[in-house]
Amino acid sequence: MEPILLYGFPAGSSMGLVAALEWLGQPHRLCRVDMLGEMREPAYGRINARHETPALITDQGRVLTETMAIAAWLEARDSERRISFAPLSAEADRMHQLMGFVNTGFTGAFTPLWVALEMENPDPVTHSLLRAFGRERVSERHDKLEAMIGDGRYLVGAQPSLADALLVGVARWLEFHEVDDIGRWPKLAALRKRLEADPAVIHAIALEDGEMRPGTGACLGHVPLAEVIERFGA
Ligand SMILES: N[C@@H](CCC(=O)N[C@@H](CS)C(=O)NCC(=O)O)C(=O)O
Protein backbone atom coordinates (compact mmCIF):
# COMPACT_ATOMS: atom_id res chain seq x y z
CA MET A 1 0.00 0.00 0.00
CA GLU A 2 0.97 3.64 -0.38
CA PRO A 3 1.73 5.60 2.81
CA ILE A 4 -0.99 7.96 4.04
CA LEU A 5 -0.13 11.30 5.65
CA LEU A 6 -2.70 12.69 8.09
CA TYR A 7 -2.42 16.47 8.06
CA GLY A 8 -4.25 18.97 10.22
CA PHE A 9 -6.20 22.07 9.32
CA PRO A 10 -6.46 25.01 9.86
CA ALA A 11 -2.84 26.23 9.69
CA GLY A 12 -1.22 22.95 10.75
CA SER A 13 2.53 22.49 10.87
CA SER A 14 1.93 19.32 8.83
CA MET A 15 1.33 21.42 5.68
CA GLY A 16 5.12 21.36 5.24
CA LEU A 17 5.14 17.55 5.07
CA VAL A 18 2.37 17.65 2.44
CA ALA A 19 4.65 19.88 0.35
CA ALA A 20 7.62 17.58 1.04
CA LEU A 21 5.64 14.61 -0.34
CA GLU A 22 5.02 16.60 -3.53
CA TRP A 23 8.74 17.37 -3.82
CA LEU A 24 9.57 13.72 -3.13
CA GLY A 25 7.28 12.62 -5.95
CA GLN A 26 6.54 9.10 -4.64
CA PRO A 27 2.99 7.67 -4.62
CA HIS A 28 1.11 8.49 -1.44
CA ARG A 29 -2.33 9.34 -0.12
CA LEU A 30 -3.48 12.07 2.23
CA CYS A 31 -6.05 12.35 4.99
CA ARG A 32 -7.44 15.72 6.09
CA VAL A 33 -8.01 16.14 9.82
CA ASP A 34 -10.04 18.97 11.36
CA MET A 35 -7.88 19.89 14.34
CA LEU A 36 -10.64 21.85 16.05
CA GLY A 37 -13.16 19.03 15.79
CA GLU A 38 -12.42 15.42 14.84
CA MET A 39 -8.82 15.46 16.12
CA ARG A 40 -10.13 16.10 19.64
CA GLU A 41 -12.62 13.23 19.56
CA PRO A 42 -11.84 9.95 21.38
CA ALA A 43 -11.69 7.98 18.09
CA TYR A 44 -8.67 9.98 16.89
CA GLY A 45 -6.84 8.77 20.00
CA ARG A 46 -6.57 5.38 18.24
CA ILE A 47 -4.20 7.08 15.77
CA ASN A 48 -2.40 9.39 18.19
CA ALA A 49 -3.13 9.21 21.89
CA ARG A 50 -1.77 12.75 22.23
CA HIS A 51 -4.41 14.01 19.77
CA GLU A 52 -1.94 15.76 17.45
CA THR A 53 -1.15 15.87 13.76
CA PRO A 54 0.81 14.95 11.68
CA ALA A 55 0.64 11.17 11.63
CA LEU A 56 1.78 8.77 8.94
CA ILE A 57 0.38 5.36 8.06
CA THR A 58 3.44 3.64 6.62
CA ASP A 59 3.46 1.37 3.60
CA GLN A 60 3.35 -1.50 6.13
CA GLY A 61 0.19 -0.09 7.71
CA ARG A 62 1.94 1.02 10.91
CA VAL A 63 1.06 4.35 12.56
CA LEU A 64 4.02 6.71 12.95
CA THR A 65 3.61 10.00 14.81
CA GLU A 66 5.95 12.97 15.47
CA THR A 67 7.14 15.24 12.68
CA MET A 68 10.81 14.31 13.11
CA ALA A 69 10.08 10.57 12.92
CA ILE A 70 7.93 11.03 9.81
CA ALA A 71 10.61 13.21 8.20
CA ALA A 72 13.24 10.53 8.98
CA TRP A 73 10.97 7.88 7.41
CA LEU A 74 10.72 9.97 4.22
CA GLU A 75 14.44 10.72 4.20
CA ALA A 76 15.28 7.00 4.39
CA ARG A 77 13.19 6.41 1.25
CA ASP A 78 14.48 9.44 -0.67
CA SER A 79 16.92 7.43 -2.77
CA GLU A 80 17.06 10.14 -5.44
CA ARG A 81 17.90 12.76 -2.78
CA ARG A 82 15.11 15.10 -3.79
CA ILE A 83 14.36 16.40 -0.29
CA SER A 84 17.47 15.34 1.63
CA PHE A 85 21.19 14.75 1.23
CA ALA A 86 23.61 11.83 1.14
CA PRO A 87 23.90 10.19 4.56
CA LEU A 88 27.15 11.21 6.29
CA SER A 89 27.41 14.41 4.22
CA ALA A 90 27.86 17.86 5.78
CA GLU A 91 24.59 18.92 4.14
CA ALA A 92 22.71 16.08 5.85
CA ASP A 93 24.15 17.16 9.21
CA ARG A 94 23.13 20.77 8.63
CA MET A 95 19.66 19.75 7.48
CA HIS A 96 19.14 17.71 10.67
CA GLN A 97 20.45 20.60 12.77
CA LEU A 98 18.00 23.05 11.19
CA MET A 99 15.10 20.57 11.42
CA GLY A 100 15.85 20.12 15.12
CA PHE A 101 15.91 23.87 15.68
CA VAL A 102 12.67 24.46 13.77
CA ASN A 103 10.78 21.55 15.35
CA THR A 104 11.79 22.40 18.93
CA GLY A 105 12.53 25.98 20.02
CA PHE A 106 11.15 27.74 16.94
CA THR A 107 7.84 25.86 16.94
CA GLY A 108 7.58 25.79 20.74
CA ALA A 109 7.99 29.58 20.95
CA PHE A 110 4.47 29.92 19.55
CA THR A 111 2.93 27.84 22.38
CA PRO A 112 1.99 30.78 24.66
CA LEU A 113 0.28 32.44 21.68
CA TRP A 114 -1.76 29.31 20.93
CA VAL A 115 -2.68 28.98 24.61
CA ALA A 116 -3.78 32.65 24.71
CA LEU A 117 -5.83 32.18 21.53
CA GLU A 118 -7.58 29.06 22.80
CA MET A 119 -8.44 30.36 26.31
CA GLU A 120 -12.17 29.92 26.77
CA ASN A 121 -12.82 32.64 29.32
CA PRO A 122 -9.64 34.68 29.06
CA ASP A 123 -8.58 36.48 32.20
CA PRO A 124 -7.15 39.72 30.69
CA VAL A 125 -3.98 39.75 32.79
CA THR A 126 -3.03 36.13 31.99
CA HIS A 127 -4.01 36.61 28.36
CA SER A 128 -1.84 39.68 27.89
CA LEU A 129 1.06 38.05 29.78
CA LEU A 130 0.91 35.00 27.51
CA ARG A 131 0.74 37.23 24.41
CA ALA A 132 3.70 39.35 25.54
CA PHE A 133 5.79 36.30 26.49
CA GLY A 134 4.94 34.48 23.24
CA ARG A 135 5.76 37.49 21.06
CA GLU A 136 9.09 37.95 22.83
CA ARG A 137 10.00 34.24 22.46
CA VAL A 138 8.95 34.09 18.79
CA SER A 139 10.98 37.22 17.97
CA GLU A 140 14.01 35.83 19.77
CA ARG A 141 13.81 32.51 17.87
CA HIS A 142 13.45 34.47 14.61
CA ASP A 143 16.62 36.40 15.47
CA LYS A 144 18.45 33.11 16.06
CA LEU A 145 17.16 31.52 12.86
CA GLU A 146 18.05 34.63 10.84
CA ALA A 147 21.64 34.25 12.08
CA MET A 148 21.67 30.56 11.05
CA ILE A 149 20.54 31.20 7.45
CA GLY A 150 23.36 31.26 4.88
CA ASP A 151 23.51 32.89 1.46
CA GLY A 152 21.89 30.02 -0.47
CA ARG A 153 18.40 29.93 -1.94
CA TYR A 154 17.17 27.45 0.69
CA LEU A 155 18.08 26.47 4.23
CA VAL A 156 20.48 23.86 2.86
CA GLY A 157 21.55 23.25 -0.74
CA ALA A 158 20.08 24.42 -4.02
CA GLN A 159 16.57 22.96 -3.69
CA PRO A 160 13.99 22.76 -0.92
CA SER A 161 14.68 20.02 1.61
CA LEU A 162 12.91 18.61 4.65
CA ALA A 163 14.31 21.53 6.68
CA ASP A 164 12.45 24.00 4.44
CA ALA A 165 9.33 21.83 4.64
CA LEU A 166 9.28 21.96 8.44
CA LEU A 167 9.90 25.72 8.36
CA VAL A 168 7.20 26.58 5.82
CA GLY A 169 4.49 24.80 7.83
CA VAL A 170 5.20 26.81 10.97
CA ALA A 171 6.70 30.16 9.90
CA ARG A 172 3.35 31.55 8.72
CA TRP A 173 2.18 31.57 12.35
CA LEU A 174 4.13 34.84 12.68
CA GLU A 175 1.36 36.61 10.75
CA PHE A 176 -1.43 34.39 12.11
CA HIS A 177 -0.58 35.57 15.65
CA GLU A 178 0.28 39.12 14.51
CA VAL A 179 3.70 38.97 16.16
CA ASP A 180 5.69 41.28 13.91
CA ASP A 181 6.54 42.16 10.31
CA ILE A 182 8.65 39.46 8.65
CA GLY A 183 10.65 42.30 7.06
CA ARG A 184 12.49 42.56 10.38
CA TRP A 185 14.34 39.36 9.34
CA PRO A 186 15.42 39.94 5.70
CA LYS A 187 16.99 36.51 5.02
CA LEU A 188 14.03 34.68 6.49
CA ALA A 189 11.64 36.97 4.60
CA ALA A 190 13.35 36.17 1.28
CA LEU A 191 13.40 32.44 2.03
CA ARG A 192 9.72 32.40 3.00
CA LYS A 193 8.77 34.35 -0.11
CA ARG A 194 10.60 31.79 -2.26
CA LEU A 195 9.06 28.82 -0.45
CA GLU A 196 5.55 30.25 -0.38
CA ALA A 197 5.72 30.76 -4.17
CA ASP A 198 6.75 27.12 -4.69
CA PRO A 199 4.05 25.11 -6.52
CA ALA A 200 4.20 22.29 -3.95
CA VAL A 201 3.60 24.71 -1.10
CA ILE A 202 0.79 26.48 -2.98
CA HIS A 203 -0.71 23.03 -3.58
CA ALA A 204 -0.39 22.02 0.09
CA ILE A 205 -2.03 25.26 1.28
CA ALA A 206 -4.87 24.81 -1.21
CA LEU A 207 -5.50 21.28 0.12
CA GLU A 208 -5.43 22.58 3.67
CA ASP A 209 -8.07 25.12 2.65
CA GLY A 210 -10.24 22.33 1.29
CA GLU A 211 -9.55 22.84 -2.42
CA MET A 212 -9.13 19.34 -3.85
CA ARG A 213 -6.81 19.93 -6.80
CA PRO A 214 -4.30 17.65 -8.52
CA GLY A 215 -0.63 18.25 -7.81
CA THR A 216 2.31 16.51 -9.44
CA GLY A 217 0.35 13.26 -9.61
CA ALA A 218 2.23 11.65 -6.73
CA CYS A 219 -0.79 12.09 -4.46
CA LEU A 220 -3.26 9.35 -5.36
CA GLY A 221 -6.10 10.99 -3.45
CA HIS A 222 -7.56 11.49 0.01
CA VAL A 223 -8.75 8.80 2.41
CA PRO A 224 -11.54 9.71 4.88
CA LEU A 225 -10.36 9.89 8.49
CA ALA A 226 -13.04 7.42 9.65
CA GLU A 227 -11.64 4.82 7.23
CA VAL A 228 -8.06 5.43 8.37
CA ILE A 229 -9.07 5.01 12.03
CA GLU A 230 -11.07 1.89 11.27
CA ARG A 231 -8.29 0.22 9.25
CA PHE A 232 -5.16 1.34 11.07
CA GLY A 233 -6.17 2.65 14.52
CA ALA A 234 -5.06 0.84 17.67
N1 LIG B 1 5.73 16.97 18.70
C1 LIG B 1 4.71 16.92 17.69
C2 LIG B 1 3.84 18.14 17.85
C3 LIG B 1 2.76 18.21 16.81
C4 LIG B 1 1.78 19.33 17.11
O1 LIG B 1 1.91 20.08 18.08
N2 LIG B 1 0.79 19.46 16.25
C5 LIG B 1 -0.23 20.44 16.46
C6 LIG B 1 -0.73 20.99 15.16
S1 LIG B 1 0.47 21.89 14.30
C7 LIG B 1 -1.39 19.82 17.17
O2 LIG B 1 -1.85 18.78 16.72
N3 LIG B 1 -1.84 20.44 18.27
C8 LIG B 1 -2.94 19.96 19.04
C9 LIG B 1 -4.14 20.84 18.96
O3 LIG B 1 -4.16 21.74 18.13
O4 LIG B 1 -5.07 20.61 19.75
C10 LIG B 1 5.34 16.86 16.31
O5 LIG B 1 6.40 17.45 16.11
O6 LIG B 1 4.77 16.21 15.43
Short mmCIF file of N, CA, C and O in Angstrom, two decimals, residues 74-127:
data_model
loop_
_atom_site.label_atom_id
_atom_site.label_comp_id
_atom_site.label_asym_id
_atom_site.label_seq_id
_atom_site.Cartn_x
_atom_site.Cartn_y
_atom_site.Cartn_z
N LEU A 74 10.67 9.51 5.62
CA LEU A 74 10.72 9.97 4.22
C LEU A 74 12.16 10.04 3.73
O LEU A 74 12.48 9.62 2.61
N GLU A 75 13.02 10.56 4.57
CA GLU A 75 14.44 10.72 4.20
C GLU A 75 15.05 9.35 3.84
O GLU A 75 15.78 9.24 2.85
N ALA A 76 14.72 8.34 4.62
CA ALA A 76 15.28 7.00 4.39
C ALA A 76 14.84 6.42 3.06
O ALA A 76 15.48 5.53 2.51
N ARG A 77 13.72 6.92 2.53
CA ARG A 77 13.19 6.41 1.25
C ARG A 77 13.47 7.35 0.09
O ARG A 77 13.04 7.09 -1.04
N ASP A 78 14.19 8.44 0.36
CA ASP A 78 14.48 9.44 -0.67
C ASP A 78 15.78 9.05 -1.40
O ASP A 78 16.80 9.73 -1.30
N SER A 79 15.70 7.95 -2.14
CA SER A 79 16.92 7.43 -2.77
C SER A 79 17.46 8.37 -3.84
O SER A 79 18.66 8.38 -4.13
N GLU A 80 16.59 9.19 -4.41
CA GLU A 80 17.06 10.14 -5.44
C GLU A 80 17.50 11.47 -4.82
O GLU A 80 17.86 12.40 -5.54
N ARG A 81 17.46 11.55 -3.51
CA ARG A 81 17.90 12.76 -2.78
C ARG A 81 17.21 14.02 -3.30
O ARG A 81 17.85 15.01 -3.61
N ARG A 82 15.89 13.93 -3.35
CA ARG A 82 15.11 15.10 -3.79
C ARG A 82 14.83 16.06 -2.65
O ARG A 82 14.64 17.25 -2.86
N ILE A 83 14.70 15.53 -1.43
CA ILE A 83 14.36 16.40 -0.29
C ILE A 83 15.37 16.24 0.85
O ILE A 83 15.11 16.67 1.98
N SER A 84 16.48 15.57 0.57
CA SER A 84 17.47 15.34 1.63
C SER A 84 18.84 15.18 0.97
O SER A 84 18.98 15.43 -0.23
N PHE A 85 19.82 14.78 1.74
CA PHE A 85 21.19 14.75 1.23
C PHE A 85 21.83 13.40 1.57
O PHE A 85 21.32 12.66 2.42
N ALA A 86 22.95 13.12 0.92
CA ALA A 86 23.61 11.83 1.14
C ALA A 86 23.91 11.64 2.63
O ALA A 86 24.41 12.56 3.28
N PRO A 87 23.57 10.45 3.15
CA PRO A 87 23.90 10.19 4.56
C PRO A 87 25.40 10.43 4.77
O PRO A 87 26.20 10.17 3.87
N LEU A 88 25.76 10.92 5.90
CA LEU A 88 27.15 11.21 6.29
C LEU A 88 27.70 12.50 5.68
O LEU A 88 28.81 12.90 5.98
N SER A 89 26.91 13.17 4.82
CA SER A 89 27.41 14.41 4.22
C SER A 89 27.22 15.58 5.19
O SER A 89 26.39 15.54 6.10
N ALA A 90 27.99 16.65 4.95
CA ALA A 90 27.86 17.86 5.78
C ALA A 90 26.47 18.47 5.60
O ALA A 90 25.88 19.00 6.55
N GLU A 91 25.93 18.36 4.39
CA GLU A 91 24.59 18.92 4.14
C GLU A 91 23.53 18.18 4.96
O GLU A 91 22.60 18.80 5.48
N ALA A 92 23.67 16.85 5.05
CA ALA A 92 22.71 16.08 5.85
C ALA A 92 22.78 16.52 7.32
O ALA A 92 21.75 16.71 7.98
N ASP A 93 24.00 16.71 7.81
CA ASP A 93 24.15 17.16 9.21
C ASP A 93 23.48 18.51 9.41
O ASP A 93 22.76 18.73 10.39
N ARG A 94 23.72 19.43 8.48
CA ARG A 94 23.13 20.77 8.63
C ARG A 94 21.60 20.70 8.50
O ARG A 94 20.88 21.39 9.24
N MET A 95 21.12 19.87 7.61
CA MET A 95 19.66 19.75 7.48
C MET A 95 19.05 19.26 8.80
O MET A 95 18.06 19.81 9.28
N HIS A 96 19.67 18.24 9.40
CA HIS A 96 19.14 17.71 10.67
C HIS A 96 19.20 18.78 11.77
O HIS A 96 18.29 18.89 12.60
N GLN A 97 20.29 19.54 11.76
CA GLN A 97 20.45 20.60 12.77
C GLN A 97 19.31 21.62 12.64
O GLN A 97 18.67 21.99 13.63
N LEU A 98 19.05 22.05 11.41
CA LEU A 98 18.00 23.05 11.19
C LEU A 98 16.61 22.48 11.49
O LEU A 98 15.75 23.16 12.06
N MET A 99 16.40 21.21 11.12
CA MET A 99 15.10 20.57 11.42
C MET A 99 14.89 20.51 12.94
O MET A 99 13.79 20.77 13.43
N GLY A 100 15.95 20.17 13.66
CA GLY A 100 15.85 20.12 15.12
C GLY A 100 15.50 21.48 15.68
O GLY A 100 14.61 21.61 16.54
N PHE A 101 16.17 22.52 15.19
CA PHE A 101 15.91 23.87 15.68
C PHE A 101 14.46 24.29 15.38
O PHE A 101 13.75 24.82 16.25
N VAL A 102 14.02 24.03 14.16
CA VAL A 102 12.67 24.46 13.77
C VAL A 102 11.61 23.69 14.56
O VAL A 102 10.64 24.27 15.05
N ASN A 103 11.81 22.37 14.71
CA ASN A 103 10.78 21.55 15.35
C ASN A 103 10.73 21.71 16.87
O ASN A 103 9.73 21.36 17.49
N THR A 104 11.80 22.25 17.46
CA THR A 104 11.79 22.40 18.93
C THR A 104 11.56 23.87 19.31
O THR A 104 10.44 24.33 19.38
N GLY A 105 12.65 24.61 19.50
CA GLY A 105 12.53 25.98 20.02
C GLY A 105 11.69 26.90 19.16
O GLY A 105 10.88 27.68 19.68
N PHE A 106 11.87 26.82 17.84
CA PHE A 106 11.15 27.74 16.94
C PHE A 106 9.65 27.48 17.00
O PHE A 106 8.85 28.40 17.18
N THR A 107 9.26 26.21 16.89
CA THR A 107 7.84 25.86 16.94
C THR A 107 7.28 26.10 18.35
O THR A 107 6.20 26.68 18.52
N GLY A 108 8.04 25.68 19.35
CA GLY A 108 7.58 25.79 20.74
C GLY A 108 7.37 27.23 21.17
O GLY A 108 6.54 27.50 22.05
N ALA A 109 8.11 28.16 20.56
CA ALA A 109 7.99 29.58 20.95
C ALA A 109 6.56 30.09 20.74
O ALA A 109 6.14 31.05 21.39
N PHE A 110 5.83 29.47 19.83
CA PHE A 110 4.47 29.92 19.55
C PHE A 110 3.46 29.41 20.59
O PHE A 110 2.30 29.86 20.60
N THR A 111 3.88 28.47 21.46
CA THR A 111 2.93 27.84 22.38
C THR A 111 2.14 28.85 23.23
O THR A 111 0.90 28.75 23.30
N PRO A 112 2.79 29.84 23.85
CA PRO A 112 1.99 30.78 24.66
C PRO A 112 0.94 31.51 23.82
O PRO A 112 -0.15 31.82 24.34
N LEU A 113 1.24 31.74 22.55
CA LEU A 113 0.28 32.44 21.68
C LEU A 113 -0.91 31.54 21.36
O LEU A 113 -2.05 32.00 21.33
N TRP A 114 -0.65 30.25 21.15
CA TRP A 114 -1.76 29.31 20.93
C TRP A 114 -2.61 29.20 22.19
O TRP A 114 -3.85 29.15 22.13
N VAL A 115 -1.93 29.11 23.34
CA VAL A 115 -2.68 28.98 24.61
C VAL A 115 -3.56 30.21 24.81
O VAL A 115 -4.75 30.10 25.15
N ALA A 116 -3.00 31.40 24.55
CA ALA A 116 -3.78 32.65 24.71
C ALA A 116 -4.99 32.63 23.77
O ALA A 116 -6.11 32.97 24.17
N LEU A 117 -4.75 32.19 22.54
CA LEU A 117 -5.83 32.18 21.53
C LEU A 117 -6.96 31.23 21.91
O LEU A 117 -8.13 31.49 21.66
N GLU A 118 -6.58 30.10 22.53
CA GLU A 118 -7.58 29.06 22.80
C GLU A 118 -8.21 29.16 24.19
O GLU A 118 -9.05 28.34 24.54
N MET A 119 -7.84 30.20 24.96
CA MET A 119 -8.44 30.36 26.31
C MET A 119 -9.94 30.58 26.16
O MET A 119 -10.37 31.43 25.37
N GLU A 120 -10.71 29.82 26.93
CA GLU A 120 -12.17 29.92 26.77
C GLU A 120 -12.75 31.17 27.42
O GLU A 120 -13.52 31.90 26.82
N ASN A 121 -12.36 31.42 28.64
CA ASN A 121 -12.82 32.64 29.32
C ASN A 121 -11.57 33.42 29.73
O ASN A 121 -11.16 33.37 30.89
N PRO A 122 -10.96 34.12 28.77
CA PRO A 122 -9.64 34.68 29.06
C PRO A 122 -9.65 35.73 30.18
O PRO A 122 -10.43 36.68 30.14
N ASP A 123 -8.83 35.46 31.18
CA ASP A 123 -8.58 36.48 32.20
C ASP A 123 -7.60 37.47 31.56
O ASP A 123 -6.53 37.06 31.07
N PRO A 124 -7.95 38.77 31.47
CA PRO A 124 -7.15 39.72 30.69
C PRO A 124 -5.68 39.77 31.07
O PRO A 124 -4.81 39.90 30.21
N VAL A 125 -5.38 39.64 32.36
CA VAL A 125 -3.98 39.75 32.79
C VAL A 125 -3.18 38.55 32.26
O VAL A 125 -2.11 38.70 31.65
N THR A 126 -3.72 37.34 32.47
CA THR A 126 -3.03 36.13 31.99
C THR A 126 -2.91 36.16 30.47
O THR A 126 -1.86 35.84 29.91
N HIS A 127 -4.00 36.57 29.82
CA HIS A 127 -4.01 36.61 28.36
C HIS A 127 -2.91 37.54 27.84
O HIS A 127 -2.12 37.19 26.97
#
